[in-house]
Structures are given as C-alpha cells and as structure tokens.
C-alpha cells in the first residue's frame, strides 16, 4: 500500500446521537490524529446527520454516509467494512458514538493489532476490564448473554458482544460479508465467532466501558431476541457440521 494511503478507518454508526457525535469525533482525533473517520447515519430524526455534515465540512478526513432509514447496526458496520476494504485501509476500528467507548484506549488496541492480532476486542469481562455506571441488571444481561454464546458456540472469547474493536483488513477480507445476516448487536457475536473459526489470532484487551450520560440506549427486546435466536441457529449449524 502506498505510504500516502491512510491506514486506519474509524467507523461510527449513529442513530440519534446529536448530543455526543461531536465529542466522540474530537476524542478520536485527539488520540489517533492520523485516522480517517466514517460516520454512518441512519436518518436520525434528532438531527445527528446534519450535525455530522457540519463536522465533516470543518474537519479533514471526516466524512458522512446517510442511509434512508434505520437499517440496523450490523448493516452499518458491513457498509463501513466494504468501504474500508475497497479503499485499502489496513485497520478498521469500530466503536460506539455515544461516549461509552473511550478513545484513550485506542492506542493500546491498535498496538495489539500492529503486534499481529487479526482482531482486537476491547473487553469488559477480562481481568482489568471495568464498567462504570451500569445498573446490576445490565451487567447481568451482558454477562449472561456472553456466557450463553460462549457455551453454545464453543467459543473461548470472554467478551463476544463488545463492539469496541480493531480489525485487520487482511483477516476481514477473508470473511464473506454477504453471509453476515445479523442486524443488531448479534453482529458482534457473529463477526468475532466467524473469525475465531477461521483461526484468526484474536486478542482481548481490557477497557473501561462508561455508561452513556446523554441519549438513550438502543437495546430492545427485539435485539435481544435476534441475538438469542441467531446464537442458537449458529450453534445448531456448528454441531450439524461436526456430525
């Protein structure tokens, strides 16, 4: 890849993140100033898309893609992956736009990717990982969901549902993006498990996850149900293929 081509693309899906998108972009630029940023907005009714356009007009290496409707987190990331691979980026970062993922952790995650990891997961449920301001029921849901997925999918990963990640483009290019069919947070499980089965070197690095102070969580019963159903389906397929 030519030296002039940027190495890192940070993909930021947004839906109603007007209060946080500006500070998230500023924080990313502070900690990895050479990175390019792609904001993917799903027609946010609160004006997030327009705010993102204003940011992109004033800051270099920031661009916005607008989608016509709320199409889901998984499809947003797949959209970003396709762009990153087609434009020759070496590393693809995924993270929330609500301030829950601290950009100050990015240098450590990227260092691990540079050391050879094909996927680096910013993990909460490993020694050194922390969660700030989450109520007990949210902790239980996350831990139970991760434990359920680990057992059903026979995975060794400790935080399958974390969306704070660095992907190596060479490993990501091996994944058939057309076959990824999760729309919500199950997408995190699907991509990590797919790469794990491909023998991708995966590192889980402890992070501090901070509960958002502005806006509302996107977690719904429908998203939970999709994750539960998909994990069961993948687990059944895993056992069928091993017969």
JSON list of C-alpha atoms in Angstrom, two decimals:
[
{"chain": "A", "resi": 1, "resn": "UNK", "atom": "CA", "xyz": [0.00, 0.00, 0.00]},
{"chain": "A", "resi": 2, "resn": "UNK", "atom": "CA", "xyz": [1.44, 3.43, -0.90]},
{"chain": "A", "resi": 3, "resn": "UNK", "atom": "CA", "xyz": [2.73, 5.45, 2.01]},
{"chain": "A", "resi": 4, "resn": "UNK", "atom": "CA", "xyz": [0.27, 8.24, 1.18]},
{"chain": "A", "resi": 5, "resn": "UNK", "atom": "CA", "xyz": [-2.72, 5.97, 1.74]},
{"chain": "A", "resi": 6, "resn": "UNK", "atom": "CA", "xyz": [-4.23, 6.22, 5.23]},
{"chain": "A", "resi": 7, "resn": "UNK", "atom": "CA", "xyz": [-4.01, 3.12, 7.40]},
{"chain": "A", "resi": 8, "resn": "UNK", "atom": "CA", "xyz": [-6.91, 3.47, 9.84]},
{"chain": "A", "resi": 9, "resn": "UNK", "atom": "CA", "xyz": [-10.62, 3.97, 9.23]},
{"chain": "A", "resi": 10, "resn": "UNK", "atom": "CA", "xyz": [-12.84, 4.52, 12.28]},
{"chain": "A", "resi": 11, "resn": "UNK", "atom": "CA", "xyz": [-16.45, 3.53, 11.57]},
{"chain": "A", "resi": 12, "resn": "UNK", "atom": "CA", "xyz": [-19.05, 5.34, 13.70]},
{"chain": "A", "resi": 13, "resn": "UNK", "atom": "CA", "xyz": [-22.67, 4.24, 13.20]},
{"chain": "A", "resi": 14, "resn": "UNK", "atom": "CA", "xyz": [-25.14, 6.81, 14.51]},
{"chain": "A", "resi": 15, "resn": "UNK", "atom": "CA", "xyz": [-28.82, 6.99, 15.31]},
{"chain": "A", "resi": 16, "resn": "UNK", "atom": "CA", "xyz": [-29.97, 9.89, 17.48]},
{"chain": "A", "resi": 17, "resn": "UNK", "atom": "CA", "xyz": [-26.51, 10.74, 18.79]},
{"chain": "A", "resi": 18, "resn": "UNK", "atom": "CA", "xyz": [-26.74, 14.52, 18.40]},
{"chain": "A", "resi": 19, "resn": "UNK", "atom": "CA", "xyz": [-25.50, 15.13, 21.94]},
{"chain": "A", "resi": 20, "resn": "UNK", "atom": "CA", "xyz": [-22.36, 13.02, 21.61]},
{"chain": "A", "resi": 21, "resn": "UNK", "atom": "CA", "xyz": [-21.20, 12.77, 17.99]},
{"chain": "A", "resi": 22, "resn": "UNK", "atom": "CA", "xyz": [-19.12, 15.97, 18.16]},
{"chain": "A", "resi": 23, "resn": "UNK", "atom": "CA", "xyz": [-17.25, 14.97, 21.31]},
{"chain": "A", "resi": 24, "resn": "UNK", "atom": "CA", "xyz": [-16.74, 11.42, 20.03]},
{"chain": "A", "resi": 25, "resn": "UNK", "atom": "CA", "xyz": [-15.14, 12.64, 16.80]},
{"chain": "A", "resi": 26, "resn": "UNK", "atom": "CA", "xyz": [-12.98, 15.14, 18.70]},
{"chain": "A", "resi": 27, "resn": "UNK", "atom": "CA", "xyz": [-11.79, 12.45, 21.09]},
{"chain": "A", "resi": 28, "resn": "UNK", "atom": "CA", "xyz": [-10.91, 10.03, 18.29]},
{"chain": "A", "resi": 29, "resn": "UNK", "atom": "CA", "xyz": [-8.93, 12.74, 16.53]},
{"chain": "A", "resi": 30, "resn": "UNK", "atom": "CA", "xyz": [-7.12, 13.57, 19.75]},
{"chain": "A", "resi": 31, "resn": "UNK", "atom": "CA", "xyz": [-5.93, 10.02, 20.38]},
{"chain": "A", "resi": 32, "resn": "UNK", "atom": "CA", "xyz": [-5.35, 8.81, 16.80]},
{"chain": "A", "resi": 33, "resn": "UNK", "atom": "CA", "xyz": [-4.96, 12.04, 14.81]},
{"chain": "A", "resi": 34, "resn": "UNK", "atom": "CA", "xyz": [-3.95, 10.33, 11.56]},
{"chain": "A", "resi": 35, "resn": "UNK", "atom": "CA", "xyz": [-7.07, 8.18, 11.37]},
{"chain": "A", "resi": 36, "resn": "UNK", "atom": "CA", "xyz": [-9.91, 8.77, 8.94]},
{"chain": "A", "resi": 37, "resn": "UNK", "atom": "CA", "xyz": [-13.47, 8.74, 10.29]},
{"chain": "A", "resi": 38, "resn": "UNK", "atom": "CA", "xyz": [-16.60, 7.48, 8.56]},
{"chain": "A", "resi": 39, "resn": "UNK", "atom": "CA", "xyz": [-19.92, 8.41, 10.19]},
{"chain": "A", "resi": 40, "resn": "UNK", "atom": "CA", "xyz": [-22.84, 6.29, 9.01]},
{"chain": "A", "resi": 41, "resn": "UNK", "atom": "CA", "xyz": [-26.14, 7.89, 9.99]},
{"chain": "A", "resi": 42, "resn": "UNK", "atom": "CA", "xyz": [-29.45, 6.04, 9.71]},
{"chain": "A", "resi": 43, "resn": "UNK", "atom": "CA", "xyz": [-31.69, 9.05, 9.09]},
{"chain": "A", "resi": 44, "resn": "UNK", "atom": "CA", "xyz": [-31.60, 10.15, 12.73]},
{"chain": "A", "resi": 45, "resn": "UNK", "atom": "CA", "xyz": [-34.70, 12.25, 13.44]},
{"chain": "A", "resi": 46, "resn": "UNK", "atom": "CA", "xyz": [-32.86, 14.31, 16.07]},
{"chain": "A", "resi": 47, "resn": "UNK", "atom": "CA", "xyz": [-30.54, 15.98, 13.52]},
{"chain": "A", "resi": 48, "resn": "UNK", "atom": "CA", "xyz": [-27.43, 13.84, 14.07]},
{"chain": "A", "resi": 49, "resn": "UNK", "atom": "CA", "xyz": [-26.89, 13.56, 10.32]},
{"chain": "A", "resi": 50, "resn": "UNK", "atom": "CA", "xyz": [-26.90, 17.32, 9.80]},
{"chain": "A", "resi": 51, "resn": "UNK", "atom": "CA", "xyz": [-24.53, 17.78, 12.75]},
{"chain": "A", "resi": 52, "resn": "UNK", "atom": "CA", "xyz": [-22.21, 15.17, 11.27]},
{"chain": "A", "resi": 53, "resn": "UNK", "atom": "CA", "xyz": [-22.25, 17.02, 7.95]},
{"chain": "A", "resi": 54, "resn": "UNK", "atom": "CA", "xyz": [-21.19, 20.21, 9.70]},
{"chain": "A", "resi": 55, "resn": "UNK", "atom": "CA", "xyz": [-18.34, 18.36, 11.40]},
{"chain": "A", "resi": 56, "resn": "UNK", "atom": "CA", "xyz": [-17.19, 16.88, 8.08]},
{"chain": "A", "resi": 57, "resn": "UNK", "atom": "CA", "xyz": [-17.25, 20.33, 6.46]},
{"chain": "A", "resi": 58, "resn": "UNK", "atom": "CA", "xyz": [-14.81, 21.72, 9.01]},
{"chain": "A", "resi": 59, "resn": "UNK", "atom": "CA", "xyz": [-12.54, 18.77, 9.75]},
{"chain": "A", "resi": 60, "resn": "UNK", "atom": "CA", "xyz": [-10.28, 16.91, 7.30]},
{"chain": "A", "resi": 61, "resn": "UNK", "atom": "CA", "xyz": [-10.56, 13.14, 6.92]},
{"chain": "A", "resi": 62, "resn": "UNK", "atom": "CA", "xyz": [-14.12, 13.03, 8.30]},
{"chain": "A", "resi": 63, "resn": "UNK", "atom": "CA", "xyz": [-16.99, 12.02, 6.00]},
{"chain": "A", "resi": 64, "resn": "UNK", "atom": "CA", "xyz": [-20.63, 11.09, 6.39]},
{"chain": "A", "resi": 65, "resn": "UNK", "atom": "CA", "xyz": [-22.75, 8.49, 4.66]},
{"chain": "A", "resi": 66, "resn": "UNK", "atom": "CA", "xyz": [-26.51, 8.93, 5.04]},
{"chain": "A", "resi": 67, "resn": "UNK", "atom": "CA", "xyz": [-28.85, 5.97, 4.87]},
{"chain": "A", "resi": 68, "resn": "UNK", "atom": "CA", "xyz": [-32.54, 6.35, 4.17]},
{"chain": "A", "resi": 69, "resn": "UNK", "atom": "CA", "xyz": [-33.84, 4.61, 7.29]},
{"chain": "A", "resi": 70, "resn": "UNK", "atom": "CA", "xyz": [-32.83, 2.83, 10.48]},
{"chain": "A", "resi": 71, "resn": "UNK", "atom": "CA", "xyz": [-31.32, -0.28, 8.92]},
{"chain": "A", "resi": 72, "resn": "UNK", "atom": "CA", "xyz": [-29.50, -1.74, 11.92]},
{"chain": "A", "resi": 73, "resn": "UNK", "atom": "CA", "xyz": [-26.06, -1.74, 13.48]},
{"chain": "A", "resi": 74, "resn": "UNK", "atom": "CA", "xyz": [-24.88, -4.83, 11.63]},
{"chain": "A", "resi": 75, "resn": "UNK", "atom": "CA", "xyz": [-25.64, -3.47, 8.19]},
{"chain": "A", "resi": 76, "resn": "UNK", "atom": "CA", "xyz": [-23.98, -0.17, 9.09]},
{"chain": "A", "resi": 77, "resn": "UNK", "atom": "CA", "xyz": [-20.77, -1.95, 10.03]},
{"chain": "A", "resi": 78, "resn": "UNK", "atom": "CA", "xyz": [-20.91, -4.12, 6.91]},
{"chain": "A", "resi": 79, "resn": "UNK", "atom": "CA", "xyz": [-21.28, -0.95, 4.86]},
{"chain": "A", "resi": 80, "resn": "UNK", "atom": "CA", "xyz": [-18.22, 0.51, 6.57]},
{"chain": "A", "resi": 81, "resn": "UNK", "atom": "CA", "xyz": [-16.24, -2.72, 6.09]},
{"chain": "A", "resi": 82, "resn": "UNK", "atom": "CA", "xyz": [-16.90, -2.71, 2.36]},
{"chain": "A", "resi": 83, "resn": "UNK", "atom": "CA", "xyz": [-15.69, 0.87, 2.05]},
{"chain": "A", "resi": 84, "resn": "UNK", "atom": "CA", "xyz": [-12.58, 0.22, 4.14]},
{"chain": "A", "resi": 85, "resn": "UNK", "atom": "CA", "xyz": [-11.61, -2.85, 2.13]},
{"chain": "A", "resi": 86, "resn": "UNK", "atom": "CA", "xyz": [-12.29, -1.22, -1.24]},
{"chain": "A", "resi": 87, "resn": "UNK", "atom": "CA", "xyz": [-10.19, 1.82, -0.34]},
{"chain": "A", "resi": 88, "resn": "UNK", "atom": "CA", "xyz": [-7.23, -0.11, 1.02]},
{"chain": "A", "resi": 89, "resn": "UNK", "atom": "CA", "xyz": [-7.28, 0.71, 4.73]},
{"chain": "A", "resi": 90, "resn": "UNK", "atom": "CA", "xyz": [-5.12, -1.56, 6.85]},
{"chain": "A", "resi": 91, "resn": "UNK", "atom": "CA", "xyz": [-7.03, -1.30, 10.14]},
{"chain": "A", "resi": 92, "resn": "UNK", "atom": "CA", "xyz": [-10.75, -0.83, 10.70]},
{"chain": "A", "resi": 93, "resn": "UNK", "atom": "CA", "xyz": [-11.90, 0.44, 14.09]},
{"chain": "A", "resi": 94, "resn": "UNK", "atom": "CA", "xyz": [-15.49, 0.02, 15.27]},
{"chain": "A", "resi": 95, "resn": "UNK", "atom": "CA", "xyz": [-16.83, 1.82, 18.31]},
{"chain": "A", "resi": 96, "resn": "UNK", "atom": "CA", "xyz": [-19.95, 3.42, 19.71]},
{"chain": "A", "resi": 97, "resn": "UNK", "atom": "CA", "xyz": [-20.73, 7.06, 19.05]},
{"chain": "A", "resi": 98, "resn": "UNK", "atom": "CA", "xyz": [-22.25, 7.73, 22.48]},
{"chain": "A", "resi": 99, "resn": "UNK", "atom": "CA", "xyz": [-19.05, 8.07, 24.52]},
{"chain": "A", "resi": 100, "resn": "UNK", "atom": "CA", "xyz": [-19.26, 4.61, 26.08]},
{"chain": "A", "resi": 101, "resn": "UNK", "atom": "CA", "xyz": [-16.03, 3.54, 24.40]},
{"chain": "A", "resi": 102, "resn": "UNK", "atom": "CA", "xyz": [-13.09, 5.67, 25.49]},
{"chain": "A", "resi": 103, "resn": "UNK", "atom": "CA", "xyz": [-10.86, 6.81, 22.64]},
{"chain": "A", "resi": 104, "resn": "UNK", "atom": "CA", "xyz": [-7.98, 6.88, 25.10]},
{"chain": "A", "resi": 105, "resn": "UNK", "atom": "CA", "xyz": [-7.99, 3.07, 24.87]},
{"chain": "A", "resi": 106, "resn": "UNK", "atom": "CA", "xyz": [-7.47, 3.13, 21.09]},
{"chain": "A", "resi": 107, "resn": "UNK", "atom": "CA", "xyz": [-3.65, 3.35, 21.10]},
{"chain": "A", "resi": 108, "resn": "UNK", "atom": "CA", "xyz": [-3.44, 0.13, 23.16]},
{"chain": "A", "resi": 109, "resn": "UNK", "atom": "CA", "xyz": [-5.88, -1.69, 20.89]},
{"chain": "A", "resi": 110, "resn": "UNK", "atom": "CA", "xyz": [-4.05, -0.55, 17.76]},
{"chain": "A", "resi": 111, "resn": "UNK", "atom": "CA", "xyz": [-0.69, -1.55, 19.25]},
{"chain": "A", "resi": 112, "resn": "UNK", "atom": "CA", "xyz": [-2.04, -5.07, 19.72]},
{"chain": "A", "resi": 113, "resn": "UNK", "atom": "CA", "xyz": [-3.20, -5.13, 16.10]},
{"chain": "A", "resi": 114, "resn": "UNK", "atom": "CA", "xyz": [0.23, -3.96, 14.98]},
{"chain": "A", "resi": 115, "resn": "UNK", "atom": "CA", "xyz": [1.73, -6.82, 17.01]},
{"chain": "A", "resi": 116, "resn": "UNK", "atom": "CA", "xyz": [-0.12, -9.34, 14.86]},
{"chain": "A", "resi": 117, "resn": "UNK", "atom": "CA", "xyz": [-3.68, -9.73, 16.10]},
{"chain": "A", "resi": 118, "resn": "UNK", "atom": "CA", "xyz": [-6.22, -10.08, 13.31]},
{"chain": "A", "resi": 119, "resn": "UNK", "atom": "CA", "xyz": [-8.98, -8.94, 15.65]},
{"chain": "A", "resi": 120, "resn": "UNK", "atom": "CA", "xyz": [-8.58, -6.93, 18.82]},
{"chain": "A", "resi": 121, "resn": "UNK", "atom": "CA", "xyz": [-11.56, -6.73, 21.14]},
{"chain": "A", "resi": 122, "resn": "UNK", "atom": "CA", "xyz": [-11.82, -4.05, 23.81]},
{"chain": "A", "resi": 123, "resn": "UNK", "atom": "CA", "xyz": [-13.12, -6.37, 26.51]},
{"chain": "A", "resi": 124, "resn": "UNK", "atom": "CA", "xyz": [-15.08, -5.67, 29.66]},
{"chain": "A", "resi": 125, "resn": "UNK", "atom": "CA", "xyz": [-15.20, -9.21, 31.07]},
{"chain": "A", "resi": 126, "resn": "UNK", "atom": "CA", "xyz": [-11.47, -9.88, 31.33]},
{"chain": "A", "resi": 127, "resn": "UNK", "atom": "CA", "xyz": [-9.10, -9.07, 34.21]},
{"chain": "A", "resi": 128, "resn": "UNK", "atom": "CA", "xyz": [-8.58, -5.31, 34.23]},
{"chain": "A", "resi": 129, "resn": "UNK", "atom": "CA", "xyz": [-11.82, -4.58, 32.36]},
{"chain": "A", "resi": 130, "resn": "UNK", "atom": "CA", "xyz": [-14.23, -2.17, 34.04]},
{"chain": "A", "resi": 131, "resn": "UNK", "atom": "CA", "xyz": [-17.78, -0.91, 33.63]},
{"chain": "A", "resi": 132, "resn": "UNK", "atom": "CA", "xyz": [-18.79, 2.46, 35.03]},
{"chain": "A", "resi": 133, "resn": "UNK", "atom": "CA", "xyz": [-22.38, 3.39, 35.94]},
{"chain": "A", "resi": 134, "resn": "UNK", "atom": "CA", "xyz": [-24.12, 0.27, 34.64]},
{"chain": "A", "resi": 135, "resn": "UNK", "atom": "CA", "xyz": [-27.02, -0.95, 36.79]},
{"chain": "A", "resi": 136, "resn": "UNK", "atom": "CA", "xyz": [-26.88, -4.51, 38.03]},
{"chain": "A", "resi": 137, "resn": "UNK", "atom": "CA", "xyz": [-29.48, -5.80, 35.57]},
{"chain": "A", "resi": 138, "resn": "UNK", "atom": "CA", "xyz": [-27.45, -4.53, 32.59]},
{"chain": "A", "resi": 139, "resn": "UNK", "atom": "CA", "xyz": [-24.37, -6.28, 33.91]},
{"chain": "A", "resi": 140, "resn": "UNK", "atom": "CA", "xyz": [-26.36, -9.47, 34.34]},
{"chain": "A", "resi": 141, "resn": "UNK", "atom": "CA", "xyz": [-27.80, -9.32, 30.82]},
{"chain": "A", "resi": 142, "resn": "UNK", "atom": "CA", "xyz": [-24.38, -8.74, 29.27]},
{"chain": "A", "resi": 143, "resn": "UNK", "atom": "CA", "xyz": [-22.61, -11.42, 31.31]},
{"chain": "A", "resi": 144, "resn": "UNK", "atom": "CA", "xyz": [-25.41, -13.94, 30.80]},
{"chain": "A", "resi": 145, "resn": "UNK", "atom": "CA", "xyz": [-25.58, -13.23, 27.08]},
{"chain": "A", "resi": 146, "resn": "UNK", "atom": "CA", "xyz": [-21.85, -13.61, 26.66]},
{"chain": "A", "resi": 147, "resn": "UNK", "atom": "CA", "xyz": [-21.78, -16.81, 28.72]},
{"chain": "A", "resi": 148, "resn": "UNK", "atom": "CA", "xyz": [-24.68, -18.27, 26.75]},
{"chain": "A", "resi": 149, "resn": "UNK", "atom": "CA", "xyz": [-22.97, -17.50, 23.42]},
{"chain": "A", "resi": 150, "resn": "UNK", "atom": "CA", "xyz": [-19.65, -18.94, 24.63]},
{"chain": "A", "resi": 151, "resn": "UNK", "atom": "CA", "xyz": [-21.25, -22.24, 25.59]},
{"chain": "A", "resi": 152, "resn": "UNK", "atom": "CA", "xyz": [-23.50, -22.63, 22.56]},
{"chain": "A", "resi": 153, "resn": "UNK", "atom": "CA", "xyz": [-20.78, -21.59, 20.08]},
{"chain": "A", "resi": 154, "resn": "UNK", "atom": "CA", "xyz": [-17.92, -23.33, 21.92]},
{"chain": "A", "resi": 155, "resn": "UNK", "atom": "CA", "xyz": [-16.00, -20.09, 21.90]},
{"chain": "A", "resi": 156, "resn": "UNK", "atom": "CA", "xyz": [-13.01, -19.22, 24.05]},
{"chain": "A", "resi": 157, "resn": "UNK", "atom": "CA", "xyz": [-13.62, -15.47, 23.81]},
{"chain": "A", "resi": 158, "resn": "UNK", "atom": "CA", "xyz": [-14.61, -13.69, 27.01]},
{"chain": "A", "resi": 159, "resn": "UNK", "atom": "CA", "xyz": [-16.45, -10.68, 25.57]},
{"chain": "A", "resi": 160, "resn": "UNK", "atom": "CA", "xyz": [-18.15, -11.68, 22.34]},
{"chain": "A", "resi": 161, "resn": "UNK", "atom": "CA", "xyz": [-20.62, -8.81, 22.48]},
{"chain": "A", "resi": 162, "resn": "UNK", "atom": "CA", "xyz": [-18.20, -5.90, 22.78]},
{"chain": "A", "resi": 163, "resn": "UNK", "atom": "CA", "xyz": [-18.35, -3.56, 19.80]},
{"chain": "A", "resi": 164, "resn": "UNK", "atom": "CA", "xyz": [-15.08, -1.76, 20.54]},
{"chain": "A", "resi": 165, "resn": "UNK", "atom": "CA", "xyz": [-12.72, -3.45, 18.09]},
{"chain": "A", "resi": 166, "resn": "UNK", "atom": "CA", "xyz": [-9.85, -3.22, 15.66]},
{"chain": "A", "resi": 167, "resn": "UNK", "atom": "CA", "xyz": [-9.99, -5.46, 12.60]},
{"chain": "A", "resi": 168, "resn": "UNK", "atom": "CA", "xyz": [-7.02, -6.25, 10.40]},
{"chain": "A", "resi": 169, "resn": "UNK", "atom": "CA", "xyz": [-8.13, -5.75, 6.80]},
{"chain": "A", "resi": 170, "resn": "UNK", "atom": "CA", "xyz": [-6.40, -8.91, 5.57]},
{"chain": "A", "resi": 171, "resn": "UNK", "atom": "CA", "xyz": [-8.37, -11.04, 8.00]},
{"chain": "A", "resi": 172, "resn": "UNK", "atom": "CA", "xyz": [-11.59, -9.14, 7.45]},
{"chain": "A", "resi": 173, "resn": "UNK", "atom": "CA", "xyz": [-11.27, -9.69, 3.71]},
{"chain": "A", "resi": 174, "resn": "UNK", "atom": "CA", "xyz": [-11.46, -13.44, 4.32]},
{"chain": "A", "resi": 175, "resn": "UNK", "atom": "CA", "xyz": [-14.94, -13.08, 5.83]},
{"chain": "A", "resi": 176, "resn": "UNK", "atom": "CA", "xyz": [-17.87, -13.36, 3.42]},
{"chain": "A", "resi": 177, "resn": "UNK", "atom": "CA", "xyz": [-19.68, -10.14, 4.25]},
{"chain": "A", "resi": 178, "resn": "UNK", "atom": "CA", "xyz": [-22.69, -11.21, 2.20]},
{"chain": "A", "resi": 179, "resn": "UNK", "atom": "CA", "xyz": [-23.28, -14.08, 4.61]},
{"chain": "A", "resi": 180, "resn": "UNK", "atom": "CA", "xyz": [-23.36, -11.92, 7.74]},
{"chain": "A", "resi": 181, "resn": "UNK", "atom": "CA", "xyz": [-27.07, -11.55, 8.48]},
{"chain": "A", "resi": 182, "resn": "UNK", "atom": "CA", "xyz": [-27.35, -10.05, 11.96]},
{"chain": "A", "resi": 183, "resn": "UNK", "atom": "CA", "xyz": [-28.88, -6.59, 12.09]},
{"chain": "A", "resi": 184, "resn": "UNK", "atom": "CA", "xyz": [-28.46, -5.74, 15.77]},
{"chain": "A", "resi": 185, "resn": "UNK", "atom": "CA", "xyz": [-25.87, -6.43, 18.46]},
{"chain": "A", "resi": 186, "resn": "UNK", "atom": "CA", "xyz": [-25.73, -10.10, 17.43]},
{"chain": "A", "resi": 187, "resn": "UNK", "atom": "CA", "xyz": [-23.48, -8.82, 14.68]},
{"chain": "A", "resi": 188, "resn": "UNK", "atom": "CA", "xyz": [-20.68, -8.50, 17.22]},
{"chain": "A", "resi": 189, "resn": "UNK", "atom": "CA", "xyz": [-21.02, -12.16, 18.17]},
{"chain": "A", "resi": 190, "resn": "UNK", "atom": "CA", "xyz": [-21.28, -13.26, 14.55]},
{"chain": "A", "resi": 191, "resn": "UNK", "atom": "CA", "xyz": [-18.14, -11.49, 13.34]},
{"chain": "A", "resi": 192, "resn": "UNK", "atom": "CA", "xyz": [-15.97, -12.50, 16.30]},
{"chain": "A", "resi": 193, "resn": "UNK", "atom": "CA", "xyz": [-17.10, -16.12, 16.15]},
{"chain": "A", "resi": 194, "resn": "UNK", "atom": "CA", "xyz": [-16.62, -16.26, 12.38]},
{"chain": "A", "resi": 195, "resn": "UNK", "atom": "CA", "xyz": [-13.05, -15.04, 12.69]},
{"chain": "A", "resi": 196, "resn": "UNK", "atom": "CA", "xyz": [-12.39, -17.37, 15.62]},
{"chain": "A", "resi": 197, "resn": "UNK", "atom": "CA", "xyz": [-13.47, -20.35, 13.50]},
{"chain": "A", "resi": 198, "resn": "UNK", "atom": "CA", "xyz": [-11.13, -19.18, 10.75]},
{"chain": "A", "resi": 199, "resn": "UNK", "atom": "CA", "xyz": [-8.22, -19.43, 13.25]},
{"chain": "A", "resi": 200, "resn": "UNK", "atom": "CA", "xyz": [-7.73, -15.68, 13.25]},
{"chain": "A", "resi": 201, "resn": "UNK", "atom": "CA", "xyz": [-5.41, -14.52, 16.05]},
{"chain": "A", "resi": 202, "resn": "UNK", "atom": "CA", "xyz": [-7.69, -12.65, 18.45]},
{"chain": "A", "resi": 203, "resn": "UNK", "atom": "CA", "xyz": [-6.66, -10.57, 21.44]},
{"chain": "A", "resi": 204, "resn": "UNK", "atom": "CA", "xyz": [-8.96, -9.28, 24.16]},
{"chain": "A", "resi": 205, "resn": "UNK", "atom": "CA", "xyz": [-7.62, -6.12, 25.79]},
{"chain": "A", "resi": 206, "resn": "UNK", "atom": "CA", "xyz": [-9.21, -4.77, 28.98]},
{"chain": "A", "resi": 207, "resn": "UNK", "atom": "CA", "xyz": [-11.05, -1.49, 28.62]},
{"chain": "A", "resi": 208, "resn": "UNK", "atom": "CA", "xyz": [-13.22, 0.79, 30.72]},
{"chain": "A", "resi": 209, "resn": "UNK", "atom": "CA", "xyz": [-16.78, 0.96, 29.45]},
{"chain": "A", "resi": 210, "resn": "UNK", "atom": "CA", "xyz": [-18.69, 4.05, 30.59]},
{"chain": "A", "resi": 211, "resn": "UNK", "atom": "CA", "xyz": [-22.48, 4.11, 30.50]},
{"chain": "A", "resi": 212, "resn": "UNK", "atom": "CA", "xyz": [-23.72, 6.93, 28.29]},
{"chain": "A", "resi": 213, "resn": "UNK", "atom": "CA", "xyz": [-24.79, 10.16, 30.01]},
{"chain": "A", "resi": 214, "resn": "UNK", "atom": "CA", "xyz": [-26.73, 11.58, 27.05]},
{"chain": "A", "resi": 215, "resn": "UNK", "atom": "CA", "xyz": [-29.40, 10.00, 24.87]},
{"chain": "A", "resi": 216, "resn": "UNK", "atom": "CA", "xyz": [-30.95, 6.58, 25.26]},
{"chain": "A", "resi": 217, "resn": "UNK", "atom": "CA", "xyz": [-29.73, 3.01, 24.90]},
{"chain": "A", "resi": 218, "resn": "UNK", "atom": "CA", "xyz": [-30.63, 1.30, 21.62]},
{"chain": "A", "resi": 219, "resn": "UNK", "atom": "CA", "xyz": [-31.07, -2.07, 23.32]},
{"chain": "A", "resi": 220, "resn": "UNK", "atom": "CA", "xyz": [-34.56, -3.50, 22.81]},
{"chain": "A", "resi": 221, "resn": "UNK", "atom": "CA", "xyz": [-36.27, -6.83, 23.38]},
{"chain": "A", "resi": 222, "resn": "UNK", "atom": "CA", "xyz": [-36.21, -7.38, 19.63]},
{"chain": "A", "resi": 223, "resn": "UNK", "atom": "CA", "xyz": [-32.44, -7.01, 19.54]},
{"chain": "A", "resi": 224, "resn": "UNK", "atom": "CA", "xyz": [-32.05, -9.42, 22.45]},
{"chain": "A", "resi": 225, "resn": "UNK", "atom": "CA", "xyz": [-34.39, -11.91, 20.76]},
{"chain": "A", "resi": 226, "resn": "UNK", "atom": "CA", "xyz": [-32.45, -11.72, 17.49]},
{"chain": "A", "resi": 227, "resn": "UNK", "atom": "CA", "xyz": [-29.18, -12.40, 19.30]},
{"chain": "A", "resi": 228, "resn": "UNK", "atom": "CA", "xyz": [-30.66, -15.35, 21.20]},
{"chain": "A", "resi": 229, "resn": "UNK", "atom": "CA", "xyz": [-32.18, -16.89, 18.08]},
{"chain": "A", "resi": 230, "resn": "UNK", "atom": "CA", "xyz": [-29.08, -16.39, 15.96]},
{"chain": "A", "resi": 231, "resn": "UNK", "atom": "CA", "xyz": [-26.76, -17.90, 18.54]},
{"chain": "A", "resi": 232, "resn": "UNK", "atom": "CA", "xyz": [-28.99, -20.96, 18.76]},
{"chain": "A", "resi": 233, "resn": "UNK", "atom": "CA", "xyz": [-29.05, -21.23, 14.96]},
{"chain": "A", "resi": 234, "resn": "UNK", "atom": "CA", "xyz": [-25.27, -20.94, 14.67]},
{"chain": "A", "resi": 235, "resn": "UNK", "atom": "CA", "xyz": [-24.77, -23.44, 17.47]},
{"chain": "A", "resi": 236, "resn": "UNK", "atom": "CA", "xyz": [-27.07, -25.95, 15.74]},
{"chain": "A", "resi": 237, "resn": "UNK", "atom": "CA", "xyz": [-25.18, -25.45, 12.47]},
{"chain": "A", "resi": 238, "resn": "UNK", "atom": "CA", "xyz": [-21.86, -25.94, 14.27]},
{"chain": "A", "resi": 239, "resn": "UNK", "atom": "CA", "xyz": [-22.97, -29.27, 15.69]},
{"chain": "A", "resi": 240, "resn": "UNK", "atom": "CA", "xyz": [-24.55, -30.36, 12.41]},
{"chain": "A", "resi": 241, "resn": "UNK", "atom": "CA", "xyz": [-21.33, -29.68, 10.51]},
{"chain": "A", "resi": 242, "resn": "UNK", "atom": "CA", "xyz": [-19.35, -31.72, 13.05]},
{"chain": "A", "resi": 243, "resn": "UNK", "atom": "CA", "xyz": [-21.51, -34.83, 12.63]}
]
